[in-house]
Amino acid sequence: MAGRHLGNRIVAVPMAVLALATIYPLMFTANVAMKSRREYILDRFSLTSSLQWDNIVKAWSSVGMARYFANSLLVVSVSVALLLLLGSMAGFALSQLRFRGSKALYLVCIAALLIPFQVIMVPLARVMADAGLIDTYPGLILAYVAQFLPFTIFLMTSYYKGIPAEIVDAARIDGNTTYGVYLRIMLPMGVPALLSVGILDTLFCWNDVLISLLMMPSAENRTLMIGVTSLRGQYSDDIPTFASGVLIAAIPVLMVYLFLQRQIADGVTAGSTKG
Amino acid sequence: MKQRILWSAVLVAGLALAGCGSATRPTTSASDSEKVAKLVVWDWKSGEETAAAYIQKAKADFAKKHPGVAVEFVAQPFDQYYTLLGAAIQASKGPDVMLFNGGGQIRDRVAALLPLDQYVAEDKERLAGWDAFSQDGKIYAAPVTLQGHPIYYNKTLYEKAGLDPAGPAKTWQDLVRDCGAIKKATGARCFALGNKEGFGIQFFLSGLGSGVLTPQEYDDWIAGKRDWNSPNVKRLFALWKEAESSGLNNDGANSTALFNDAFAVVQSGKAAHIIGLMSDIGHWKDFGEFLGADKVGVMAAPVVTDGATPSLPYDGGIGYAVAKWTKDPRLAADLVRSLTTTDALNSFYSDAGAIASDTTIDVSKAAPAVGTIVSQIKSGKPALHVALSSKTLDLMGRLSQKLLSGSATVDEVVKQLAASDKAG
Amino acid sequence: MGAGARRASLGARFERHAPYVLVAPAVLIIVALRLWPLLLGVNFSFTGDGERNGSAVGFDNYLELLQDPLFQGSLRNVGLLVLLLPLAVAIPGMLATFIYLRVPGHRVFRSVYFFPAVLSPVIVGAIFNLMLAFDGPLNALLGTVGVGPVDWLGDPDVAMFTVVGVQIWATFGMALVVFLAGFASLDATLLDAARVDGASLARTIWHVIIPSLSRTIQFVFVTTMIGMLTSMFGLLYVMTSGGPEGSTYLPEYYIWIQQGQMNRPALASAASTVLFVIMLVVGLLQISVLRRTGGRT
């Protein structure tokens, strides 16, 4: 195995240091979340002297976080499912099928990828308002899909380009329609890419603040990150409660990642043998 | 590729010529027949625990007057507040009532607001701080708090250094001498300074201004006749530089955030003085929590120039305004009035520690520092920095950092500020 | 004609247009909710602010931008970011390579390297503010080895590098995920062949891994650039507020200041249009350059 290279052992040392450096902030956040406000202001680094579970409770109950959590869960899961479906369909067509205008359509997607949200923020709000989609779940879902679809298509296209054309040809000879090729070959073979882009799309949607603020003016329709952000007012120095909110928001995404990253590494073999 | 460039050029030119998309939609005329069932309020305060009772009381008062009308408070995160408000203003669609900071933030946006003069006439005597919410003689918001910059000091550190905690220095010279004694005895610095956001200079300018400018110069400054080249204005900026170079400030002021790292420096006893605030945060209640309520002193600006008369710099802090597009202006204005009743403001004062705009609130039972501040409100004057445009303030923040790091001279700074002030 | 035949011809037509059916939903959404608002936004940048609200002002906003030293500074910083981009791509690329080659502990590394990416930039910024404070732990550590304190966030020559460093640290986990998926599709026989030939690690990376991953690398290059240019607001807001002395301004932060704090939405619109053009040029350049180098092997 390639892993027997002598260099690997030496490389593991800085990588372990980096691993510590990436765990530390989460530990630090957890530590702060357990402190009282007073303790935090007087000494930020010290280990917490008590476990202030109150902070977590306060963060959870103060601004209707439970409802925001449910909102986020709904909106993000539907958005990501749509993103993966539409992104893989378009990615397949743009990478493996030949048709008039495919290059131009691909360029449109790339160009859309490069649009900073700030430039379309206000007009988008207006378009959505005209369509009566402001303050509705479909509106927010659509806004997320539009925002992250170019990214998803870009990744799926570049991934599918790596799949040899012979595989598609062979499947057609077996009597598959284009849709059959998509369902039976492309979707299973795309699993690693779908999982990784799925993780990233989940992260983007889950952590978004601005789009959600813009699309959901009503307090009861807001998403989790807005609740977390509002734990930190204009001048608020209650960092422990804010840190608790950050933890509450971070844990679900972390779980999704920890669950899926194994599938990325292991799922491949399953995908390619099936195909 | 070439074709693509050509195509984009044509497009850009077309858009430039067409450039007629109006920024603001024509506001639809209010139809009074339409029954308003709900008012929406935007702010960044109502989500805070210390404001809960205040909002509750205001809501109750409004419900008594208009039982059929629901009120929804939407707390926005402050960092995106004005961005969202901008989007709402461009779409002429948004909240009926909204919270503003006094000064530049509201004055820049009065085109989208309803003049309130006819609705708030009865409150004009009772509340203070209207000027910060007025433009060209019209009132656009009712003040909720007063915001100003008292100089707070830590009496415990004074005691440790053998100084009289009840008699702080009256002149700059004496203050520097006292600070020397405090540093020797306790190791604490003279000033806690946070200038990462460029806010430190604003507090410094306003906090110490009345001890440097003569009363005439001060009033002229507020009235818009600002002579940036006068020796006393230069003296203020030289003092800023001097305080840093002679080691009066905490280390790394340019990388210390005023909110809230500089406050923590005082709260943990690492600096003896700070030019703080009267509302929101960094005020008597915040410091008192850590230092002990009776150990927080408030002193007048130390005198630098002969003839200067120290006064408390303050303006209206935050206030509620009514959007032009609201369907029933009277109803929205009534909500603003409910948000500024004595009863509601009293709650805000006692829970959040904000110095409220209502002059009839009884503060006799409060911490000594509050008494000192409130007693100075009558003789107080508007803060120097609030008179400047947002653009000049932004520039001043950056230039002040250069003064601290030594990469600009006072003359250069004053010259640039004068140009910006004139243009804006 | 029987019903079956009609169904068959309908099916044939459905099959013939399959590519369009597959891309249509995505393209419709993108055109309606990205490109159309973009046109409106660009159009808006040719109108005025304040007293000139709504009237056409031609290129005035763009001229004002060009003359604003702050905006010039933010463009210089964009140049700096583009220069640092290879570093931001190479780091997760190398780490993914070693994880793929199963260094001791690769499972743990794979799990924890993503941790920073799930934290909000606000909390990441707050933590690094403490770490990098003038009297903070990092300077204390440097002090013990005799290096003078560095004002990481207060020195205008250093601050931009500090913020970019934190940004790379906070986001390399995302690029890592993409690389891992890229490796998942790598043909393992190529690696085995290289091993049989006795190729060194460096040669294996250079001749086998990089060419096979060219598309992934291209993707990470473009998306990392987008991340750096459009999603550093949180870090900038918390860590430097654009300072010291305006040295850490990026167009994104400039847009936020003009839009929210200065109430200049049309000027902000012009600035975001400039940002879009820059990203379009740099992005397409990257794609064509990387495609050419990738295509050669």
mmCIF file with all atom_site columns, C-alpha atoms in Angstrom, chain A residues 10-159:
data_model
loop_
_atom_site.group_PDB
_atom_site.id
_atom_site.type_symbol
_atom_site.label_atom_id
_atom_site.label_alt_id
_atom_site.label_comp_id
_atom_site.label_asym_id
_atom_site.label_entity_id
_atom_site.label_seq_id
_atom_site.pdbx_PDB_ins_code
_atom_site.Cartn_x
_atom_site.Cartn_y
_atom_site.Cartn_z
_atom_site.occupancy
_atom_site.B_iso_or_equiv
_atom_site.pdbx_formal_charge
_atom_site.auth_seq_id
_atom_site.auth_comp_id
_atom_site.auth_asym_id
_atom_site.auth_atom_id
_atom_site.pdbx_PDB_model_num
ATOM 1   C CA . ILE A 1 10  ? 6.939   12.201 9.667   1.00 0.00 ? 10  ILE A CA 1
ATOM 2   C CA . VAL A 1 11  ? 4.051   14.057 8.060   1.00 0.00 ? 11  VAL A CA 1
ATOM 3   C CA . ALA A 1 12  ? 1.700   12.715 10.709  1.00 0.00 ? 12  ALA A CA 1
ATOM 4   C CA . VAL A 1 13  ? 3.333   14.916 13.360  1.00 0.00 ? 13  VAL A CA 1
ATOM 5   C CA . PRO A 1 14  ? 2.426   18.341 11.928  1.00 0.00 ? 14  PRO A CA 1
ATOM 6   C CA . MET A 1 15  ? -0.929  16.925 10.923  1.00 0.00 ? 15  MET A CA 1
ATOM 7   C CA . ALA A 1 16  ? -1.583  15.944 14.520  1.00 0.00 ? 16  ALA A CA 1
ATOM 8   C CA . VAL A 1 17  ? -0.631  19.444 15.664  1.00 0.00 ? 17  VAL A CA 1
ATOM 9   C CA . LEU A 1 18  ? -3.066  20.866 13.130  1.00 0.00 ? 18  LEU A CA 1
ATOM 10  C CA . ALA A 1 19  ? -5.722  18.466 14.384  1.00 0.00 ? 19  ALA A CA 1
ATOM 11  C CA . LEU A 1 20  ? -5.261  19.860 17.897  1.00 0.00 ? 20  LEU A CA 1
ATOM 12  C CA . ALA A 1 21  ? -5.528  23.368 16.526  1.00 0.00 ? 21  ALA A CA 1
ATOM 13  C CA . THR A 1 22  ? -8.818  22.514 14.850  1.00 0.00 ? 22  THR A CA 1
ATOM 14  C CA . ILE A 1 23  ? -10.306 20.878 17.928  1.00 0.00 ? 23  ILE A CA 1
ATOM 15  C CA . TYR A 1 24  ? -9.284  23.670 20.250  1.00 0.00 ? 24  TYR A CA 1
ATOM 16  C CA . PRO A 1 25  ? -11.791 26.348 19.137  1.00 0.00 ? 25  PRO A CA 1
ATOM 17  C CA . LEU A 1 26  ? -14.686 23.967 19.613  1.00 0.00 ? 26  LEU A CA 1
ATOM 18  C CA . MET A 1 27  ? -13.371 23.098 23.070  1.00 0.00 ? 27  MET A CA 1
ATOM 19  C CA . PHE A 1 28  ? -12.862 26.765 23.784  1.00 0.00 ? 28  PHE A CA 1
ATOM 20  C CA . THR A 1 29  ? -16.437 27.520 22.717  1.00 0.00 ? 29  THR A CA 1
ATOM 21  C CA . ALA A 1 30  ? -17.747 24.705 24.872  1.00 0.00 ? 30  ALA A CA 1
ATOM 22  C CA . ASN A 1 31  ? -15.710 25.964 27.814  1.00 0.00 ? 31  ASN A CA 1
ATOM 23  C CA . VAL A 1 32  ? -16.995 29.510 27.382  1.00 0.00 ? 32  VAL A CA 1
ATOM 24  C CA . ALA A 1 33  ? -20.551 28.234 27.070  1.00 0.00 ? 33  ALA A CA 1
ATOM 25  C CA . MET A 1 34  ? -20.210 26.756 30.535  1.00 0.00 ? 34  MET A CA 1
ATOM 26  C CA . LYS A 1 35  ? -18.958 29.961 32.144  1.00 0.00 ? 35  LYS A CA 1
ATOM 27  C CA . SER A 1 36  ? -20.917 32.709 33.799  1.00 0.00 ? 36  SER A CA 1
ATOM 28  C CA . ARG A 1 37  ? -20.804 36.074 32.089  1.00 0.00 ? 37  ARG A CA 1
ATOM 29  C CA . ARG A 1 38  ? -18.796 37.498 34.951  1.00 0.00 ? 38  ARG A CA 1
ATOM 30  C CA . GLU A 1 39  ? -16.241 34.717 34.849  1.00 0.00 ? 39  GLU A CA 1
ATOM 31  C CA . TYR A 1 40  ? -15.809 35.171 31.110  1.00 0.00 ? 40  TYR A CA 1
ATOM 32  C CA . ILE A 1 41  ? -15.169 38.895 31.311  1.00 0.00 ? 41  ILE A CA 1
ATOM 33  C CA . LEU A 1 42  ? -12.632 38.549 34.101  1.00 0.00 ? 42  LEU A CA 1
ATOM 34  C CA . ASP A 1 43  ? -10.704 35.639 32.587  1.00 0.00 ? 43  ASP A CA 1
ATOM 35  C CA . ARG A 1 44  ? -11.480 34.293 29.153  1.00 0.00 ? 44  ARG A CA 1
ATOM 36  C CA . PHE A 1 45  ? -8.985  31.462 28.979  1.00 0.00 ? 45  PHE A CA 1
ATOM 37  C CA . SER A 1 46  ? -9.302  29.780 32.351  1.00 0.00 ? 46  SER A CA 1
ATOM 38  C CA . LEU A 1 47  ? -11.088 26.474 32.661  1.00 0.00 ? 47  LEU A CA 1
ATOM 39  C CA . THR A 1 48  ? -14.648 27.056 33.772  1.00 0.00 ? 48  THR A CA 1
ATOM 40  C CA . SER A 1 49  ? -15.089 26.693 37.498  1.00 0.00 ? 49  SER A CA 1
ATOM 41  C CA . SER A 1 50  ? -18.667 25.510 37.242  1.00 0.00 ? 50  SER A CA 1
ATOM 42  C CA . LEU A 1 51  ? -20.903 24.015 34.618  1.00 0.00 ? 51  LEU A CA 1
ATOM 43  C CA . GLN A 1 52  ? -23.474 26.671 33.777  1.00 0.00 ? 52  GLN A CA 1
ATOM 44  C CA . TRP A 1 53  ? -25.998 24.585 31.912  1.00 0.00 ? 53  TRP A CA 1
ATOM 45  C CA . ASP A 1 54  ? -28.258 27.588 32.406  1.00 0.00 ? 54  ASP A CA 1
ATOM 46  C CA . ASN A 1 55  ? -26.594 29.238 29.420  1.00 0.00 ? 55  ASN A CA 1
ATOM 47  C CA . ILE A 1 56  ? -27.655 26.434 27.111  1.00 0.00 ? 56  ILE A CA 1
ATOM 48  C CA . VAL A 1 57  ? -31.154 26.496 28.551  1.00 0.00 ? 57  VAL A CA 1
ATOM 49  C CA . LYS A 1 58  ? -31.252 30.281 28.249  1.00 0.00 ? 58  LYS A CA 1
ATOM 50  C CA . ALA A 1 59  ? -30.043 30.214 24.659  1.00 0.00 ? 59  ALA A CA 1
ATOM 51  C CA . TRP A 1 60  ? -32.554 27.539 23.788  1.00 0.00 ? 60  TRP A CA 1
ATOM 52  C CA . SER A 1 61  ? -35.562 29.185 25.391  1.00 0.00 ? 61  SER A CA 1
ATOM 53  C CA . SER A 1 62  ? -34.828 32.892 25.084  1.00 0.00 ? 62  SER A CA 1
ATOM 54  C CA . VAL A 1 63  ? -35.760 33.628 21.502  1.00 0.00 ? 63  VAL A CA 1
ATOM 55  C CA . GLY A 1 64  ? -37.949 30.730 20.531  1.00 0.00 ? 64  GLY A CA 1
ATOM 56  C CA . MET A 1 65  ? -34.970 28.716 19.387  1.00 0.00 ? 65  MET A CA 1
ATOM 57  C CA . ALA A 1 66  ? -36.943 25.460 19.245  1.00 0.00 ? 66  ALA A CA 1
ATOM 58  C CA . ARG A 1 67  ? -39.193 26.864 16.567  1.00 0.00 ? 67  ARG A CA 1
ATOM 59  C CA . TYR A 1 68  ? -36.209 28.277 14.633  1.00 0.00 ? 68  TYR A CA 1
ATOM 60  C CA . PHE A 1 69  ? -34.542 24.915 14.859  1.00 0.00 ? 69  PHE A CA 1
ATOM 61  C CA . ALA A 1 70  ? -37.576 23.214 13.304  1.00 0.00 ? 70  ALA A CA 1
ATOM 62  C CA . ASN A 1 71  ? -37.728 25.899 10.596  1.00 0.00 ? 71  ASN A CA 1
ATOM 63  C CA . SER A 1 72  ? -34.076 25.364 9.750   1.00 0.00 ? 72  SER A CA 1
ATOM 64  C CA . LEU A 1 73  ? -34.451 21.613 9.683   1.00 0.00 ? 73  LEU A CA 1
ATOM 65  C CA . LEU A 1 74  ? -37.345 21.823 7.241   1.00 0.00 ? 74  LEU A CA 1
ATOM 66  C CA . VAL A 1 75  ? -35.931 24.488 4.976   1.00 0.00 ? 75  VAL A CA 1
ATOM 67  C CA . VAL A 1 76  ? -32.403 23.099 4.832   1.00 0.00 ? 76  VAL A CA 1
ATOM 68  C CA . SER A 1 77  ? -33.364 19.491 4.193   1.00 0.00 ? 77  SER A CA 1
ATOM 69  C CA . VAL A 1 78  ? -35.759 20.366 1.376   1.00 0.00 ? 78  VAL A CA 1
ATOM 70  C CA . SER A 1 79  ? -33.282 22.838 -0.122  1.00 0.00 ? 79  SER A CA 1
ATOM 71  C CA . VAL A 1 80  ? -30.401 20.372 -0.075  1.00 0.00 ? 80  VAL A CA 1
ATOM 72  C CA . ALA A 1 81  ? -32.514 17.582 -1.548  1.00 0.00 ? 81  ALA A CA 1
ATOM 73  C CA . LEU A 1 82  ? -33.585 19.878 -4.385  1.00 0.00 ? 82  LEU A CA 1
ATOM 74  C CA . LEU A 1 83  ? -30.036 21.113 -4.886  1.00 0.00 ? 83  LEU A CA 1
ATOM 75  C CA . LEU A 1 84  ? -28.695 17.582 -5.228  1.00 0.00 ? 84  LEU A CA 1
ATOM 76  C CA . LEU A 1 85  ? -31.466 16.521 -7.595  1.00 0.00 ? 85  LEU A CA 1
ATOM 77  C CA . LEU A 1 86  ? -31.335 19.551 -9.897  1.00 0.00 ? 86  LEU A CA 1
ATOM 78  C CA . GLY A 1 87  ? -27.554 19.824 -9.639  1.00 0.00 ? 87  GLY A CA 1
ATOM 79  C CA . SER A 1 88  ? -26.898 16.216 -10.608 1.00 0.00 ? 88  SER A CA 1
ATOM 80  C CA . MET A 1 89  ? -29.415 16.319 -13.453 1.00 0.00 ? 89  MET A CA 1
ATOM 81  C CA . ALA A 1 90  ? -27.840 19.420 -14.928 1.00 0.00 ? 90  ALA A CA 1
ATOM 82  C CA . GLY A 1 91  ? -24.326 18.195 -14.171 1.00 0.00 ? 91  GLY A CA 1
ATOM 83  C CA . PHE A 1 92  ? -24.974 14.962 -16.019 1.00 0.00 ? 92  PHE A CA 1
ATOM 84  C CA . ALA A 1 93  ? -26.431 16.708 -19.060 1.00 0.00 ? 93  ALA A CA 1
ATOM 85  C CA . LEU A 1 94  ? -23.679 19.323 -19.212 1.00 0.00 ? 94  LEU A CA 1
ATOM 86  C CA . SER A 1 95  ? -20.839 16.842 -18.844 1.00 0.00 ? 95  SER A CA 1
ATOM 87  C CA . GLN A 1 96  ? -21.936 13.715 -20.716 1.00 0.00 ? 96  GLN A CA 1
ATOM 88  C CA . LEU A 1 97  ? -24.560 14.701 -23.260 1.00 0.00 ? 97  LEU A CA 1
ATOM 89  C CA . ARG A 1 98  ? -23.973 16.584 -26.480 1.00 0.00 ? 98  ARG A CA 1
ATOM 90  C CA . PHE A 1 99  ? -26.592 19.140 -27.403 1.00 0.00 ? 99  PHE A CA 1
ATOM 91  C CA . ARG A 1 100 ? -26.857 22.582 -28.936 1.00 0.00 ? 100 ARG A CA 1
ATOM 92  C CA . GLY A 1 101 ? -26.124 25.343 -26.472 1.00 0.00 ? 101 GLY A CA 1
ATOM 93  C CA . SER A 1 102 ? -24.609 23.121 -23.809 1.00 0.00 ? 102 SER A CA 1
ATOM 94  C CA . LYS A 1 103 ? -21.464 25.259 -23.673 1.00 0.00 ? 103 LYS A CA 1
ATOM 95  C CA . ALA A 1 104 ? -23.458 28.457 -23.332 1.00 0.00 ? 104 ALA A CA 1
ATOM 96  C CA . LEU A 1 105 ? -25.625 26.979 -20.603 1.00 0.00 ? 105 LEU A CA 1
ATOM 97  C CA . TYR A 1 106 ? -22.535 25.809 -18.745 1.00 0.00 ? 106 TYR A CA 1
ATOM 98  C CA . LEU A 1 107 ? -21.109 29.337 -18.960 1.00 0.00 ? 107 LEU A CA 1
ATOM 99  C CA . VAL A 1 108 ? -24.367 30.752 -17.613 1.00 0.00 ? 108 VAL A CA 1
ATOM 100 C CA . CYS A 1 109 ? -24.029 28.507 -14.562 1.00 0.00 ? 109 CYS A CA 1
ATOM 101 C CA . ILE A 1 110 ? -20.392 29.471 -13.992 1.00 0.00 ? 110 ILE A CA 1
ATOM 102 C CA . ALA A 1 111 ? -21.196 33.168 -14.379 1.00 0.00 ? 111 ALA A CA 1
ATOM 103 C CA . ALA A 1 112 ? -24.018 32.821 -11.869 1.00 0.00 ? 112 ALA A CA 1
ATOM 104 C CA . LEU A 1 113 ? -21.522 31.220 -9.499  1.00 0.00 ? 113 LEU A CA 1
ATOM 105 C CA . LEU A 1 114 ? -19.422 34.362 -9.610  1.00 0.00 ? 114 LEU A CA 1
ATOM 106 C CA . ILE A 1 115 ? -22.210 36.817 -8.750  1.00 0.00 ? 115 ILE A CA 1
ATOM 107 C CA . PRO A 1 116 ? -21.635 38.266 -5.288  1.00 0.00 ? 116 PRO A CA 1
ATOM 108 C CA . PHE A 1 117 ? -24.842 38.086 -3.259  1.00 0.00 ? 117 PHE A CA 1
ATOM 109 C CA . GLN A 1 118 ? -24.609 41.789 -2.443  1.00 0.00 ? 118 GLN A CA 1
ATOM 110 C CA . VAL A 1 119 ? -25.218 42.840 -6.033  1.00 0.00 ? 119 VAL A CA 1
ATOM 111 C CA . ILE A 1 120 ? -28.461 40.904 -6.338  1.00 0.00 ? 120 ILE A CA 1
ATOM 112 C CA . MET A 1 121 ? -29.649 41.260 -2.760  1.00 0.00 ? 121 MET A CA 1
ATOM 113 C CA . VAL A 1 122 ? -32.081 44.143 -3.145  1.00 0.00 ? 122 VAL A CA 1
ATOM 114 C CA . PRO A 1 123 ? -33.419 43.241 -6.632  1.00 0.00 ? 123 PRO A CA 1
ATOM 115 C CA . LEU A 1 124 ? -33.874 39.626 -5.534  1.00 0.00 ? 124 LEU A CA 1
ATOM 116 C CA . ALA A 1 125 ? -35.953 40.747 -2.572  1.00 0.00 ? 125 ALA A CA 1
ATOM 117 C CA . ARG A 1 126 ? -38.078 42.731 -4.983  1.00 0.00 ? 126 ARG A CA 1
ATOM 118 C CA . VAL A 1 127 ? -38.520 39.855 -7.449  1.00 0.00 ? 127 VAL A CA 1
ATOM 119 C CA . MET A 1 128 ? -39.491 37.563 -4.591  1.00 0.00 ? 128 MET A CA 1
ATOM 120 C CA . ALA A 1 129 ? -41.926 40.119 -3.205  1.00 0.00 ? 129 ALA A CA 1
ATOM 121 C CA . ASP A 1 130 ? -43.582 40.516 -6.605  1.00 0.00 ? 130 ASP A CA 1
ATOM 122 C CA . ALA A 1 131 ? -43.974 36.765 -6.803  1.00 0.00 ? 131 ALA A CA 1
ATOM 123 C CA . GLY A 1 132 ? -45.572 36.758 -3.361  1.00 0.00 ? 132 GLY A CA 1
ATOM 124 C CA . LEU A 1 133 ? -42.842 34.499 -2.010  1.00 0.00 ? 133 LEU A CA 1
ATOM 125 C CA . ILE A 1 134 ? -41.525 36.735 0.771   1.00 0.00 ? 134 ILE A CA 1
ATOM 126 C CA . ASP A 1 135 ? -42.088 35.287 4.219   1.00 0.00 ? 135 ASP A CA 1
ATOM 127 C CA . THR A 1 136 ? -42.937 31.811 2.907   1.00 0.00 ? 136 THR A CA 1
ATOM 128 C CA . TYR A 1 137 ? -41.011 28.560 3.197   1.00 0.00 ? 137 TYR A CA 1
ATOM 129 C CA . PRO A 1 138 ? -41.070 27.915 -0.582  1.00 0.00 ? 138 PRO A CA 1
ATOM 130 C CA . GLY A 1 139 ? -39.633 31.403 -1.054  1.00 0.00 ? 139 GLY A CA 1
ATOM 131 C CA . LEU A 1 140 ? -36.697 30.804 1.261   1.00 0.00 ? 140 LEU A CA 1
ATOM 132 C CA . ILE A 1 141 ? -36.103 27.331 -0.180  1.00 0.00 ? 141 ILE A CA 1
ATOM 133 C CA . LEU A 1 142 ? -36.118 28.755 -3.689  1.00 0.00 ? 142 LEU A CA 1
ATOM 134 C CA . ALA A 1 143 ? -33.703 31.479 -2.645  1.00 0.00 ? 143 ALA A CA 1
ATOM 135 C CA . TYR A 1 144 ? -31.310 28.888 -1.197  1.00 0.00 ? 144 TYR A CA 1
ATOM 136 C CA . VAL A 1 145 ? -31.583 26.679 -4.253  1.00 0.00 ? 145 VAL A CA 1
ATOM 137 C CA . ALA A 1 146 ? -30.876 29.634 -6.535  1.00 0.00 ? 146 ALA A CA 1
ATOM 138 C CA . GLN A 1 147 ? -27.944 30.741 -4.408  1.00 0.00 ? 147 GLN A CA 1
ATOM 139 C CA . PHE A 1 148 ? -26.131 27.403 -4.166  1.00 0.00 ? 148 PHE A CA 1
ATOM 140 C CA . LEU A 1 149 ? -27.245 25.688 -7.385  1.00 0.00 ? 149 LEU A CA 1
ATOM 141 C CA . PRO A 1 150 ? -24.407 27.080 -9.545  1.00 0.00 ? 150 PRO A CA 1
ATOM 142 C CA . PHE A 1 151 ? -21.895 25.744 -7.025  1.00 0.00 ? 151 PHE A CA 1
ATOM 143 C CA . THR A 1 152 ? -23.601 22.355 -6.998  1.00 0.00 ? 152 THR A CA 1
ATOM 144 C CA . ILE A 1 153 ? -23.776 22.161 -10.782 1.00 0.00 ? 153 ILE A CA 1
ATOM 145 C CA . PHE A 1 154 ? -20.132 23.185 -11.111 1.00 0.00 ? 154 PHE A CA 1
ATOM 146 C CA . LEU A 1 155 ? -19.020 20.398 -8.786  1.00 0.00 ? 155 LEU A CA 1
ATOM 147 C CA . MET A 1 156 ? -21.272 17.749 -10.298 1.00 0.00 ? 156 MET A CA 1
ATOM 148 C CA . THR A 1 157 ? -20.250 18.672 -13.831 1.00 0.00 ? 157 THR A CA 1
ATOM 149 C CA . SER A 1 158 ? -16.552 18.497 -13.095 1.00 0.00 ? 158 SER A CA 1
ATOM 150 C CA . TYR A 1 159 ? -17.034 15.217 -11.255 1.00 0.00 ? 159 TYR A CA 1
#
